[in-house]
Amino acid sequence: MQKNKHTILPSQTIGIIGGGQLGRMMAIAAKYMGYTVAVLDPTPNCPTAQVADKQITAAYDDMEAIKELTEISEIITYEFENVDLTAAAYIEEKGKLPQGAYALEITQNREKEKQVMQDLQLPIPAFTIVTNAKECEETLASITYPAVIKTCRGGYDGKGQLKLESQSDHQQAIDFAERNDRCIIEEWVSFDKEISVVFTRSQTGEITFFPIAENDHKDHILHQTVVPALISEGVQENVYDATAKLAAKMDVVGTFAIELFVKGEEIFLNEMAPRPHNSGHYTIEACNISQFTQHIRAICGLPLTPIKLLQPATMVNILGEDLDGVQKAMAKNGDGFVHLYGKEEAKEKRKMGHITFIAETKEELTQQITRFEEGKQ
């Protein structure tokens, strides 16, 4: 894999594909460092555009818009994995995609993700690929329950998947496979906790790890992240070892995240994201450098900053239904660092922002969160 390797210095232009909250926080980090920022997104005045220097308002697969972004940018990055691969290949060919198109190709497809992990002999749940209803029915005859069927492409925050509790769910699974063409059926891991590791790898292969986070989901959406995760040194070493192998195999550049399950002292790799991650938002206040600033350093060819956790932290997502209460609490006390993303409409289950609480002790963190919750009333 040939990578585009450059050193880009302020005030040169960084292009961002995608204008949501991750792009916004990338842009803020880049602007603090003195870079110029351009964003491509179909929504006028999207969250990233509000802090960028220029917006190209067009669809992500609009090749004329991609060419324009490539022309005005020294390098280009992205805030989500479903970037059009033709567009990514074009940008890479022009020498302006330090992350390359390969990580996108892999992370856009659950089958390819699992295959890379399997080739490296990393611990993953057992899985089978099915391409139609008949193959699904044959696979269901030999699986143990519970299990899960997922689309190979697309899906996030619980979308594009179905949990199978027993044989009574067979028909739903068969219908799911028929609708979605290529699917993956996975063993359901009865885990003790979910964790994630966010790391950054430079163009020269240097890698830095942020502290491993412990995650709590509600309705398949990340609700809360606690750092540091309550895991043994052995689990931590296994996570970092597996991550380093995967990062080297995929020749990762930039900030990247892997979600895992922990069962006793065992780990199981679940999914990857080739970009900064929701569970890494705590790094803005709790670490000496954020996942976003480290990402900008990596893609711009700058040396990475050694990472330190300054204080334990808890990050809580703000969804549309939480927004009014959060604003009430903000007016009553000074606990927590509130980040609102500038989205125009507060919809139920839509991520509108996050709050990070930091403190020296777990007790202090609990007190801060309790005061904030009380302030919502």
mmCIF file of C-alpha atoms in Angstrom:
data_model
loop_
_atom_site.group_PDB
_atom_site.id
_atom_site.type_symbol
_atom_site.label_atom_id
_atom_site.label_comp_id
_atom_site.label_asym_id
_atom_site.label_seq_id
_atom_site.Cartn_x
_atom_site.Cartn_y
_atom_site.Cartn_z
ATOM 1 C CA MET A 1 0.000 0.000 0.000
ATOM 2 C CA GLN A 2 1.521 3.294 -1.144
ATOM 3 C CA LYS A 3 0.738 6.080 1.280
ATOM 4 C CA ASN A 4 0.755 9.825 0.643
ATOM 5 C CA LYS A 5 3.417 11.112 3.039
ATOM 6 C CA HIS A 6 3.818 14.841 3.564
ATOM 7 C CA THR A 7 4.626 17.356 6.242
ATOM 8 C CA ILE A 8 1.894 19.976 6.244
ATOM 9 C CA LEU A 9 2.395 23.087 8.345
ATOM 10 C CA PRO A 10 0.065 25.931 9.358
ATOM 11 C CA SER A 11 -1.520 27.822 7.621
ATOM 12 C CA GLN A 12 -1.960 25.259 4.847
ATOM 13 C CA THR A 13 -5.420 23.819 4.182
ATOM 14 C CA ILE A 14 -6.818 20.581 5.587
ATOM 15 C CA GLY A 15 -9.906 19.269 3.810
ATOM 16 C CA ILE A 16 -12.478 17.258 5.776
ATOM 17 C CA ILE A 17 -15.076 14.964 4.192
ATOM 18 C CA GLY A 18 -18.096 15.003 6.497
ATOM 19 C CA GLY A 19 -19.480 17.884 8.502
ATOM 20 C CA GLY A 20 -20.740 16.298 11.732
ATOM 21 C CA GLN A 21 -19.412 16.542 15.264
ATOM 22 C CA LEU A 22 -16.208 14.592 14.650
ATOM 23 C CA GLY A 23 -15.321 16.865 11.751
ATOM 24 C CA ARG A 24 -16.179 19.855 13.913
ATOM 25 C CA MET A 25 -13.796 18.781 16.677
ATOM 26 C CA MET A 26 -11.070 17.956 14.125
ATOM 27 C CA ALA A 27 -11.544 21.423 12.647
ATOM 28 C CA ILE A 28 -11.364 23.121 16.053
ATOM 29 C CA ALA A 29 -8.110 21.294 16.810
ATOM 30 C CA ALA A 30 -6.703 22.261 13.406
ATOM 31 C CA LYS A 31 -7.753 25.904 13.797
ATOM 32 C CA TYR A 32 -6.077 26.119 17.228
ATOM 33 C CA MET A 33 -2.872 24.972 15.528
ATOM 34 C CA GLY A 34 -3.236 27.602 12.805
ATOM 35 C CA TYR A 35 -4.423 25.526 9.843
ATOM 36 C CA THR A 36 -7.039 26.570 7.306
ATOM 37 C CA VAL A 37 -9.992 24.160 7.120
ATOM 38 C CA ALA A 38 -12.346 23.277 4.254
ATOM 39 C CA VAL A 39 -15.275 20.869 4.623
ATOM 40 C CA LEU A 40 -17.380 18.917 2.129
ATOM 41 C CA ASP A 41 -20.918 18.174 3.351
ATOM 42 C CA PRO A 42 -24.382 18.294 1.742
ATOM 43 C CA THR A 43 -25.960 20.182 4.664
ATOM 44 C CA PRO A 44 -25.481 23.977 4.638
ATOM 45 C CA ASN A 45 -23.999 25.360 7.870
ATOM 46 C CA CYS A 46 -23.329 21.852 9.194
ATOM 47 C CA PRO A 47 -21.504 21.566 12.566
ATOM 48 C CA THR A 48 -18.047 21.522 10.928
ATOM 49 C CA ALA A 49 -18.833 24.411 8.569
ATOM 50 C CA GLN A 50 -19.619 26.592 11.595
ATOM 51 C CA VAL A 51 -15.931 26.503 12.602
ATOM 52 C CA ALA A 52 -14.286 25.975 9.186
ATOM 53 C CA ASP A 53 -13.005 28.527 6.684
ATOM 54 C CA LYS A 54 -14.872 27.132 3.683
ATOM 55 C CA GLN A 55 -17.713 24.708 2.977
ATOM 56 C CA ILE A 56 -18.344 22.901 -0.295
ATOM 57 C CA THR A 57 -22.044 22.028 -0.134
ATOM 58 C CA ALA A 58 -22.430 18.816 -2.107
ATOM 59 C CA ALA A 59 -22.994 15.071 -1.793
ATOM 60 C CA TYR A 60 -20.055 12.990 -0.579
ATOM 61 C CA ASP A 61 -19.868 11.095 -3.885
ATOM 62 C CA ASP A 62 -20.099 14.228 -6.061
ATOM 63 C CA MET A 63 -16.811 13.866 -7.949
ATOM 64 C CA GLU A 64 -16.764 17.502 -9.065
ATOM 65 C CA ALA A 65 -17.011 18.548 -5.414
ATOM 66 C CA ILE A 66 -14.341 15.982 -4.458
ATOM 67 C CA LYS A 67 -12.068 17.428 -7.155
ATOM 68 C CA GLU A 68 -12.682 20.953 -5.857
ATOM 69 C CA LEU A 69 -11.875 19.920 -2.269
ATOM 70 C CA THR A 70 -8.726 18.156 -3.483
ATOM 71 C CA GLU A 71 -7.665 21.219 -5.454
ATOM 72 C CA ILE A 72 -7.951 23.647 -2.532
ATOM 73 C CA SER A 73 -6.522 21.309 0.164
ATOM 74 C CA GLU A 74 -2.957 20.213 0.872
ATOM 75 C CA ILE A 75 -4.286 17.048 2.533
ATOM 76 C CA ILE A 76 -7.711 15.530 3.150
ATOM 77 C CA THR A 77 -9.122 13.511 6.041
ATOM 78 C CA TYR A 78 -12.604 12.184 6.855
ATOM 79 C CA GLU A 79 -14.886 11.984 9.878
ATOM 80 C CA PHE A 80 -16.721 8.758 8.996
ATOM 81 C CA GLU A 81 -15.848 5.466 7.323
ATOM 82 C CA ASN A 82 -18.504 5.397 4.595
ATOM 83 C CA VAL A 83 -16.525 7.651 2.276
ATOM 84 C CA ASP A 84 -17.066 6.835 -1.398
ATOM 85 C CA LEU A 85 -14.137 4.566 -2.349
ATOM 86 C CA THR A 86 -13.883 6.026 -5.853
ATOM 87 C CA ALA A 87 -13.485 9.468 -4.290
ATOM 88 C CA ALA A 88 -10.926 8.163 -1.787
ATOM 89 C CA ALA A 89 -8.905 6.499 -4.551
ATOM 90 C CA TYR A 90 -8.917 9.747 -6.550
ATOM 91 C CA ILE A 91 -7.655 11.774 -3.589
ATOM 92 C CA GLU A 92 -4.981 9.180 -2.820
ATOM 93 C CA GLU A 93 -3.848 9.199 -6.445
ATOM 94 C CA LYS A 94 -3.427 12.978 -6.170
ATOM 95 C CA GLY A 95 -1.145 12.444 -3.180
ATOM 96 C CA LYS A 96 -3.448 14.065 -0.627
ATOM 97 C CA LEU A 97 -4.890 11.203 1.471
ATOM 98 C CA PRO A 98 -2.301 10.312 4.171
ATOM 99 C CA GLN A 99 -4.681 7.735 5.692
ATOM 100 C CA GLY A 100 -5.038 5.961 2.354
ATOM 101 C CA ALA A 101 -8.136 4.256 0.969
ATOM 102 C CA TYR A 102 -7.348 0.775 2.350
ATOM 103 C CA ALA A 103 -8.533 1.414 5.926
ATOM 104 C CA LEU A 104 -11.809 2.735 4.509
ATOM 105 C CA GLU A 105 -12.250 -0.319 2.301
ATOM 106 C CA ILE A 106 -11.775 -2.634 5.297
ATOM 107 C CA THR A 107 -13.874 -0.767 7.853
ATOM 108 C CA GLN A 108 -16.778 -0.246 5.448
ATOM 109 C CA ASN A 109 -17.308 -3.991 5.380
ATOM 110 C CA ARG A 110 -17.747 -6.196 8.457
ATOM 111 C CA GLU A 111 -16.691 -9.276 6.498
ATOM 112 C CA LYS A 112 -13.378 -7.689 5.515
ATOM 113 C CA GLU A 113 -12.867 -6.449 9.083
ATOM 114 C CA LYS A 114 -13.310 -9.919 10.495
ATOM 115 C CA GLN A 115 -11.123 -11.473 7.796
ATOM 116 C CA VAL A 116 -8.195 -9.160 8.581
ATOM 117 C CA MET A 117 -8.552 -9.934 12.286
ATOM 118 C CA GLN A 118 -8.802 -13.667 11.590
ATOM 119 C CA ASP A 119 -5.721 -13.592 9.338
ATOM 120 C CA LEU A 120 -3.769 -12.066 12.243
ATOM 121 C CA GLN A 121 -5.133 -14.774 14.578
ATOM 122 C CA LEU A 122 -6.648 -12.139 16.847
ATOM 123 C CA PRO A 123 -9.445 -13.157 19.255
ATOM 124 C CA ILE A 124 -12.857 -12.577 17.637
ATOM 125 C CA PRO A 125 -16.324 -14.122 18.025
ATOM 126 C CA ALA A 126 -16.987 -17.069 15.691
ATOM 127 C CA PHE A 127 -18.735 -15.915 12.515
ATOM 128 C CA THR A 128 -20.248 -17.117 9.237
ATOM 129 C CA ILE A 129 -20.976 -15.128 6.070
ATOM 130 C CA VAL A 130 -24.333 -15.759 4.380
ATOM 131 C CA THR A 131 -25.365 -14.340 1.022
ATOM 132 C CA ASN A 132 -29.022 -15.325 0.810
ATOM 133 C CA ALA A 133 -31.981 -16.741 2.746
ATOM 134 C CA LYS A 134 -31.069 -20.372 1.999
ATOM 135 C CA GLU A 135 -27.499 -20.007 3.350
ATOM 136 C CA CYS A 136 -28.890 -18.195 6.383
ATOM 137 C CA GLU A 137 -31.329 -21.040 7.080
ATOM 138 C CA GLU A 138 -28.537 -23.636 6.767
ATOM 139 C CA THR A 139 -26.293 -21.668 9.165
ATOM 140 C CA LEU A 140 -29.081 -21.209 11.711
ATOM 141 C CA ALA A 141 -29.465 -24.987 11.910
ATOM 142 C CA SER A 142 -26.051 -25.316 13.568
ATOM 143 C CA ILE A 143 -25.585 -22.163 15.677
ATOM 144 C CA THR A 144 -25.891 -21.781 19.441
ATOM 145 C CA TYR A 145 -27.992 -19.030 21.008
ATOM 146 C CA PRO A 146 -27.926 -16.152 21.510
ATOM 147 C CA ALA A 147 -26.368 -14.955 18.247
ATOM 148 C CA VAL A 148 -26.515 -11.829 16.095
ATOM 149 C CA ILE A 149 -26.984 -11.239 12.365
ATOM 150 C CA LYS A 150 -25.579 -8.028 10.879
ATOM 151 C CA THR A 151 -25.364 -6.456 7.465
ATOM 152 C CA CYS A 152 -21.822 -6.587 6.083
ATOM 153 C CA ARG A 153 -22.071 -2.981 4.964
ATOM 154 C CA GLY A 154 -23.608 0.034 6.666
ATOM 155 C CA GLY A 155 -25.140 0.145 10.125
ATOM 156 C CA TYR A 156 -24.184 2.105 13.240
ATOM 157 C CA ASP A 157 -25.579 2.672 16.738
ATOM 158 C CA GLY A 158 -27.339 -0.692 16.557
ATOM 159 C CA LYS A 159 -28.774 -0.219 13.078
ATOM 160 C CA GLY A 160 -28.313 -3.003 10.544
ATOM 161 C CA GLN A 161 -28.343 -5.862 13.058
ATOM 162 C CA LEU A 162 -30.714 -8.256 14.790
ATOM 163 C CA LYS A 163 -30.153 -10.269 17.962
ATOM 164 C CA LEU A 164 -31.305 -13.886 17.778
ATOM 165 C CA GLU A 165 -32.433 -15.261 21.129
ATOM 166 C CA SER A 166 -33.785 -18.651 20.059
ATOM 167 C CA GLN A 167 -35.153 -20.713 17.171
ATOM 168 C CA SER A 168 -38.288 -18.584 17.305
ATOM 169 C CA ASP A 169 -36.221 -15.804 15.696
ATOM 170 C CA HIS A 170 -35.289 -17.941 12.652
ATOM 171 C CA GLN A 171 -37.812 -16.408 10.273
ATOM 172 C CA GLN A 172 -36.852 -12.864 11.225
ATOM 173 C CA ALA A 173 -33.202 -13.718 10.539
ATOM 174 C CA ILE A 174 -34.031 -15.355 7.184
ATOM 175 C CA ASP A 175 -36.081 -12.309 6.156
ATOM 176 C CA PHE A 176 -33.211 -10.052 7.292
ATOM 177 C CA ALA A 177 -30.733 -12.015 5.144
ATOM 178 C CA GLU A 178 -33.073 -11.890 2.151
ATOM 179 C CA ARG A 179 -33.457 -8.100 2.443
ATOM 180 C CA ASN A 180 -29.795 -7.325 3.018
ATOM 181 C CA ASP A 181 -28.004 -9.622 0.575
ATOM 182 C CA ARG A 182 -24.627 -10.241 2.279
ATOM 183 C CA CYS A 183 -24.717 -10.688 6.073
ATOM 184 C CA ILE A 184 -22.567 -11.932 8.913
ATOM 185 C CA ILE A 185 -23.912 -14.231 11.643
ATOM 186 C CA GLU A 186 -21.830 -13.998 14.810
ATOM 187 C CA GLU A 187 -21.602 -15.799 18.100
ATOM 188 C CA TRP A 188 -23.005 -13.602 20.886
ATOM 189 C CA VAL A 189 -20.294 -12.977 23.469
ATOM 190 C CA SER A 190 -21.603 -12.918 27.046
ATOM 191 C CA PHE A 191 -19.144 -10.245 28.114
ATOM 192 C CA ASP A 192 -18.383 -8.652 31.468
ATOM 193 C CA LYS A 193 -17.764 -5.227 29.967
ATOM 194 C CA GLU A 194 -17.312 -3.355 26.723
ATOM 195 C CA ILE A 195 -14.136 -1.374 26.222
ATOM 196 C CA SER A 196 -12.521 0.638 23.458
ATOM 197 C CA VAL A 197 -8.973 1.609 22.657
ATOM 198 C CA VAL A 198 -8.287 4.825 20.766
ATOM 199 C CA PHE A 199 -4.804 5.202 19.329
ATOM 200 C CA THR A 200 -2.934 7.328 16.819
ATOM 201 C CA ARG A 201 -0.328 6.122 14.342
ATOM 202 C CA SER A 202 1.973 8.426 12.418
ATOM 203 C CA GLN A 203 3.071 8.271 8.794
ATOM 204 C CA THR A 204 6.361 6.729 9.987
ATOM 205 C CA GLY A 205 4.688 4.006 12.082
ATOM 206 C CA GLU A 206 5.017 5.665 15.503
ATOM 207 C CA ILE A 207 2.007 4.762 17.665
ATOM 208 C CA THR A 208 0.544 6.288 20.824
ATOM 209 C CA PHE A 209 -2.312 4.820 22.879
ATOM 210 C CA PHE A 210 -4.907 6.756 24.818
ATOM 211 C CA PRO A 211 -6.042 5.142 28.094
ATOM 212 C CA ILE A 212 -8.480 2.282 27.510
ATOM 213 C CA ALA A 213 -12.094 3.322 28.084
ATOM 214 C CA GLU A 214 -14.973 1.347 29.573
ATOM 215 C CA ASN A 215 -18.257 1.927 27.748
ATOM 216 C CA ASP A 216 -21.918 1.673 28.694
ATOM 217 C CA HIS A 217 -24.519 1.582 25.902
ATOM 218 C CA LYS A 218 -28.255 2.260 26.037
ATOM 219 C CA ASP A 219 -30.435 1.230 23.087
ATOM 220 C CA HIS A 220 -27.229 0.452 21.135
ATOM 221 C CA ILE A 221 -26.024 4.066 21.504
ATOM 222 C CA LEU A 222 -22.980 4.912 23.602
ATOM 223 C CA HIS A 223 -24.284 6.472 26.815
ATOM 224 C CA GLN A 224 -21.242 6.794 29.053
ATOM 225 C CA THR A 225 -17.488 6.282 28.906
ATOM 226 C CA VAL A 226 -15.368 5.860 32.049
ATOM 227 C CA VAL A 227 -11.586 6.227 32.064
ATOM 228 C CA PRO A 228 -9.461 4.459 33.070
ATOM 229 C CA ALA A 229 -11.296 1.181 32.453
ATOM 230 C CA LEU A 230 -11.353 -1.259 35.354
ATOM 231 C CA ILE A 231 -9.361 -4.028 33.679
ATOM 232 C CA SER A 232 -6.316 -6.070 34.667
ATOM 233 C CA GLU A 233 -2.797 -5.334 33.431
ATOM 234 C CA GLY A 234 -2.957 -8.577 31.460
ATOM 235 C CA VAL A 235 -6.098 -7.504 29.611
ATOM 236 C CA GLN A 236 -4.571 -4.089 28.943
ATOM 237 C CA GLU A 237 -1.391 -5.634 27.510
ATOM 238 C CA ASN A 238 -3.423 -7.982 25.306
ATOM 239 C CA VAL A 239 -5.501 -5.074 23.989
ATOM 240 C CA TYR A 240 -2.439 -2.984 23.141
ATOM 241 C CA ASP A 241 -0.691 -5.974 21.557
ATOM 242 C CA ALA A 242 -3.690 -6.836 19.345
ATOM 243 C CA THR A 243 -4.145 -3.181 18.430
ATOM 244 C CA ALA A 244 -0.511 -2.730 17.421
ATOM 245 C CA LYS A 245 -0.666 -5.816 15.179
ATOM 246 C CA LEU A 246 -3.826 -4.615 13.482
ATOM 247 C CA ALA A 247 -2.503 -1.072 13.042
ATOM 248 C CA ALA A 248 0.704 -2.344 11.427
ATOM 249 C CA LYS A 249 -1.161 -4.771 9.151
ATOM 250 C CA MET A 250 -3.504 -2.033 7.924
ATOM 251 C CA ASP A 251 -0.774 0.625 7.843
ATOM 252 C CA VAL A 252 -3.025 2.951 9.819
ATOM 253 C CA VAL A 253 -2.333 6.691 9.777
ATOM 254 C CA GLY A 254 -4.211 9.025 12.111
ATOM 255 C CA THR A 255 -6.505 8.391 15.072
ATOM 256 C CA PHE A 256 -8.288 5.032 14.973
ATOM 257 C CA ALA A 257 -10.525 3.116 17.393
ATOM 258 C CA ILE A 258 -11.277 -0.521 18.150
ATOM 259 C CA GLU A 259 -14.221 -1.712 20.238
ATOM 260 C CA LEU A 260 -13.770 -4.910 22.243
ATOM 261 C CA PHE A 261 -15.558 -7.200 24.687
ATOM 262 C CA VAL A 262 -13.939 -8.397 27.920
ATOM 263 C CA LYS A 263 -14.931 -11.723 29.473
ATOM 264 C CA GLY A 264 -12.825 -12.549 32.517
ATOM 265 C CA GLU A 265 -9.258 -12.248 31.241
ATOM 266 C CA GLU A 266 -10.281 -12.863 27.617
ATOM 267 C CA ILE A 267 -10.749 -10.157 25.006
ATOM 268 C CA PHE A 268 -12.746 -10.287 21.758
ATOM 269 C CA LEU A 269 -12.266 -7.666 19.067
ATOM 270 C CA ASN A 270 -15.582 -6.387 17.756
ATOM 271 C CA GLU A 271 -15.483 -3.466 15.327
ATOM 272 C CA MET A 272 -13.109 -0.758 14.101
ATOM 273 C CA ALA A 273 -13.443 2.919 13.205
ATOM 274 C CA PRO A 274 -10.740 4.564 11.033
ATOM 275 C CA ARG A 275 -11.178 7.957 12.702
ATOM 276 C CA PRO A 276 -11.593 9.636 16.099
ATOM 277 C CA HIS A 277 -14.298 7.950 18.148
ATOM 278 C CA ASN A 278 -17.169 8.896 20.429
ATOM 279 C CA SER A 279 -15.530 7.032 23.317
ATOM 280 C CA GLY A 280 -12.400 9.187 22.910
ATOM 281 C CA HIS A 281 -14.073 12.534 23.527
ATOM 282 C CA TYR A 282 -12.871 12.480 27.154
ATOM 283 C CA THR A 283 -9.340 13.110 25.846
ATOM 284 C CA ILE A 284 -10.136 16.806 25.205
ATOM 285 C CA GLU A 285 -10.104 17.629 28.937
ATOM 286 C CA ALA A 286 -8.690 14.522 30.623
ATOM 287 C CA CYS A 287 -5.454 14.112 28.619
ATOM 288 C CA ASN A 288 -2.558 16.383 27.765
ATOM 289 C CA ILE A 289 -3.545 16.086 24.085
ATOM 290 C CA SER A 290 -6.892 15.209 22.540
ATOM 291 C CA GLN A 291 -7.588 12.446 20.034
ATOM 292 C CA PHE A 292 -8.382 15.205 17.518
ATOM 293 C CA THR A 293 -5.153 17.174 17.912
ATOM 294 C CA GLN A 294 -3.128 13.964 17.781
ATOM 295 C CA HIS A 295 -5.014 13.034 14.601
ATOM 296 C CA ILE A 296 -4.142 16.364 12.979
ATOM 297 C CA ARG A 297 -0.500 15.905 13.959
ATOM 298 C CA ALA A 298 -0.438 12.415 12.424
ATOM 299 C CA ILE A 299 -2.022 13.262 9.092
ATOM 300 C CA CYS A 300 0.124 16.399 8.781
ATOM 301 C CA GLY A 301 3.329 14.400 9.264
ATOM 302 C CA LEU A 302 4.219 15.936 12.642
ATOM 303 C CA PRO A 303 5.741 13.911 15.511
ATOM 304 C CA LEU A 304 3.155 12.517 17.904
ATOM 305 C CA THR A 305 2.874 13.852 21.454
ATOM 306 C CA PRO A 306 3.436 11.314 24.293
ATOM 307 C CA ILE A 307 0.074 10.821 26.025
ATOM 308 C CA LYS A 308 -0.694 11.354 29.703
ATOM 309 C CA LEU A 309 -4.002 10.944 31.527
ATOM 310 C CA LEU A 310 -4.281 14.071 33.661
ATOM 311 C CA GLN A 311 -7.314 12.977 35.693
ATOM 312 C CA PRO A 312 -9.875 10.166 35.689
ATOM 313 C CA ALA A 313 -12.919 11.063 33.613
ATOM 314 C CA THR A 314 -16.504 10.193 32.768
ATOM 315 C CA MET A 315 -17.972 11.272 29.430
ATOM 316 C CA VAL A 316 -21.754 11.268 28.944
ATOM 317 C CA ASN A 317 -23.462 11.699 25.563
ATOM 318 C CA ILE A 318 -26.187 14.322 25.196
ATOM 319 C CA LEU A 319 -29.043 13.092 23.006
ATOM 320 C CA GLY A 320 -31.885 15.165 21.624
ATOM 321 C CA GLU A 321 -34.201 14.283 24.504
ATOM 322 C CA ASP A 322 -31.525 15.346 27.035
ATOM 323 C CA LEU A 323 -30.839 18.814 25.657
ATOM 324 C CA ASP A 324 -33.349 20.881 27.645
ATOM 325 C CA GLY A 325 -32.265 19.317 30.935
ATOM 326 C CA VAL A 326 -28.577 19.842 30.164
ATOM 327 C CA GLN A 327 -29.151 23.523 29.453
ATOM 328 C CA LYS A 328 -31.049 23.887 32.739
ATOM 329 C CA ALA A 329 -28.168 22.250 34.620
ATOM 330 C CA MET A 330 -25.602 24.486 32.905
ATOM 331 C CA ALA A 331 -27.397 27.519 34.307
ATOM 332 C CA LYS A 332 -27.258 26.151 37.873
ATOM 333 C CA ASN A 333 -23.754 24.778 38.395
ATOM 334 C CA GLY A 334 -20.231 24.715 37.020
ATOM 335 C CA ASP A 335 -19.662 20.965 36.955
ATOM 336 C CA GLY A 336 -18.567 19.267 33.760
ATOM 337 C CA PHE A 337 -17.338 20.454 30.380
ATOM 338 C CA VAL A 338 -20.325 20.725 28.053
ATOM 339 C CA HIS A 339 -19.781 20.398 24.308
ATOM 340 C CA LEU A 340 -22.765 21.106 22.045
ATOM 341 C CA TYR A 341 -22.310 20.317 18.366
ATOM 342 C CA GLY A 342 -24.341 23.043 16.669
ATOM 343 C CA LYS A 343 -26.934 20.738 15.108
ATOM 344 C CA GLU A 344 -30.064 22.628 14.115
ATOM 345 C CA GLU A 345 -32.702 20.099 15.188
ATOM 346 C CA ALA A 346 -32.748 18.133 18.439
ATOM 347 C CA LYS A 347 -34.206 14.741 17.499
ATOM 348 C CA GLU A 348 -34.740 11.848 19.884
ATOM 349 C CA LYS A 349 -31.639 9.569 20.055
ATOM 350 C CA ARG A 350 -29.635 12.053 17.973
ATOM 351 C CA LYS A 351 -26.225 12.921 19.407
ATOM 352 C CA MET A 352 -26.364 16.647 20.159
ATOM 353 C CA GLY A 353 -23.285 16.933 22.346
ATOM 354 C CA HIS A 354 -21.407 15.444 25.274
ATOM 355 C CA ILE A 355 -20.310 16.330 28.800
ATOM 356 C CA THR A 356 -16.966 15.350 30.291
ATOM 357 C CA PHE A 357 -16.450 15.282 34.051
ATOM 358 C CA ILE A 358 -12.903 15.052 35.430
ATOM 359 C CA ALA A 359 -11.745 14.680 39.031
ATOM 360 C CA GLU A 360 -8.962 13.215 41.154
ATOM 361 C CA THR A 361 -11.155 10.469 42.575
ATOM 362 C CA LYS A 362 -14.128 8.336 41.557
ATOM 363 C CA GLU A 363 -16.069 9.766 44.499
ATOM 364 C CA GLU A 364 -15.581 13.321 43.243
ATOM 365 C CA LEU A 365 -16.679 12.260 39.764
ATOM 366 C CA THR A 366 -19.854 10.694 41.178
ATOM 367 C CA GLN A 367 -20.618 13.868 43.144
ATOM 368 C CA GLN A 368 -20.170 16.056 40.056
ATOM 369 C CA ILE A 369 -22.435 13.859 37.937
ATOM 370 C CA THR A 370 -25.077 13.718 40.694
ATOM 371 C CA ARG A 371 -25.104 17.527 41.044
ATOM 372 C CA PHE A 372 -25.435 17.918 37.292
ATOM 373 C CA GLU A 373 -28.295 15.406 37.115
ATOM 374 C CA GLU A 374 -30.092 17.186 39.952
ATOM 375 C CA GLY A 375 -29.655 20.461 38.081
ATOM 376 C CA LYS A 376 -31.631 19.114 35.108
ATOM 377 C CA GLN A 377 -34.870 19.224 37.125
#
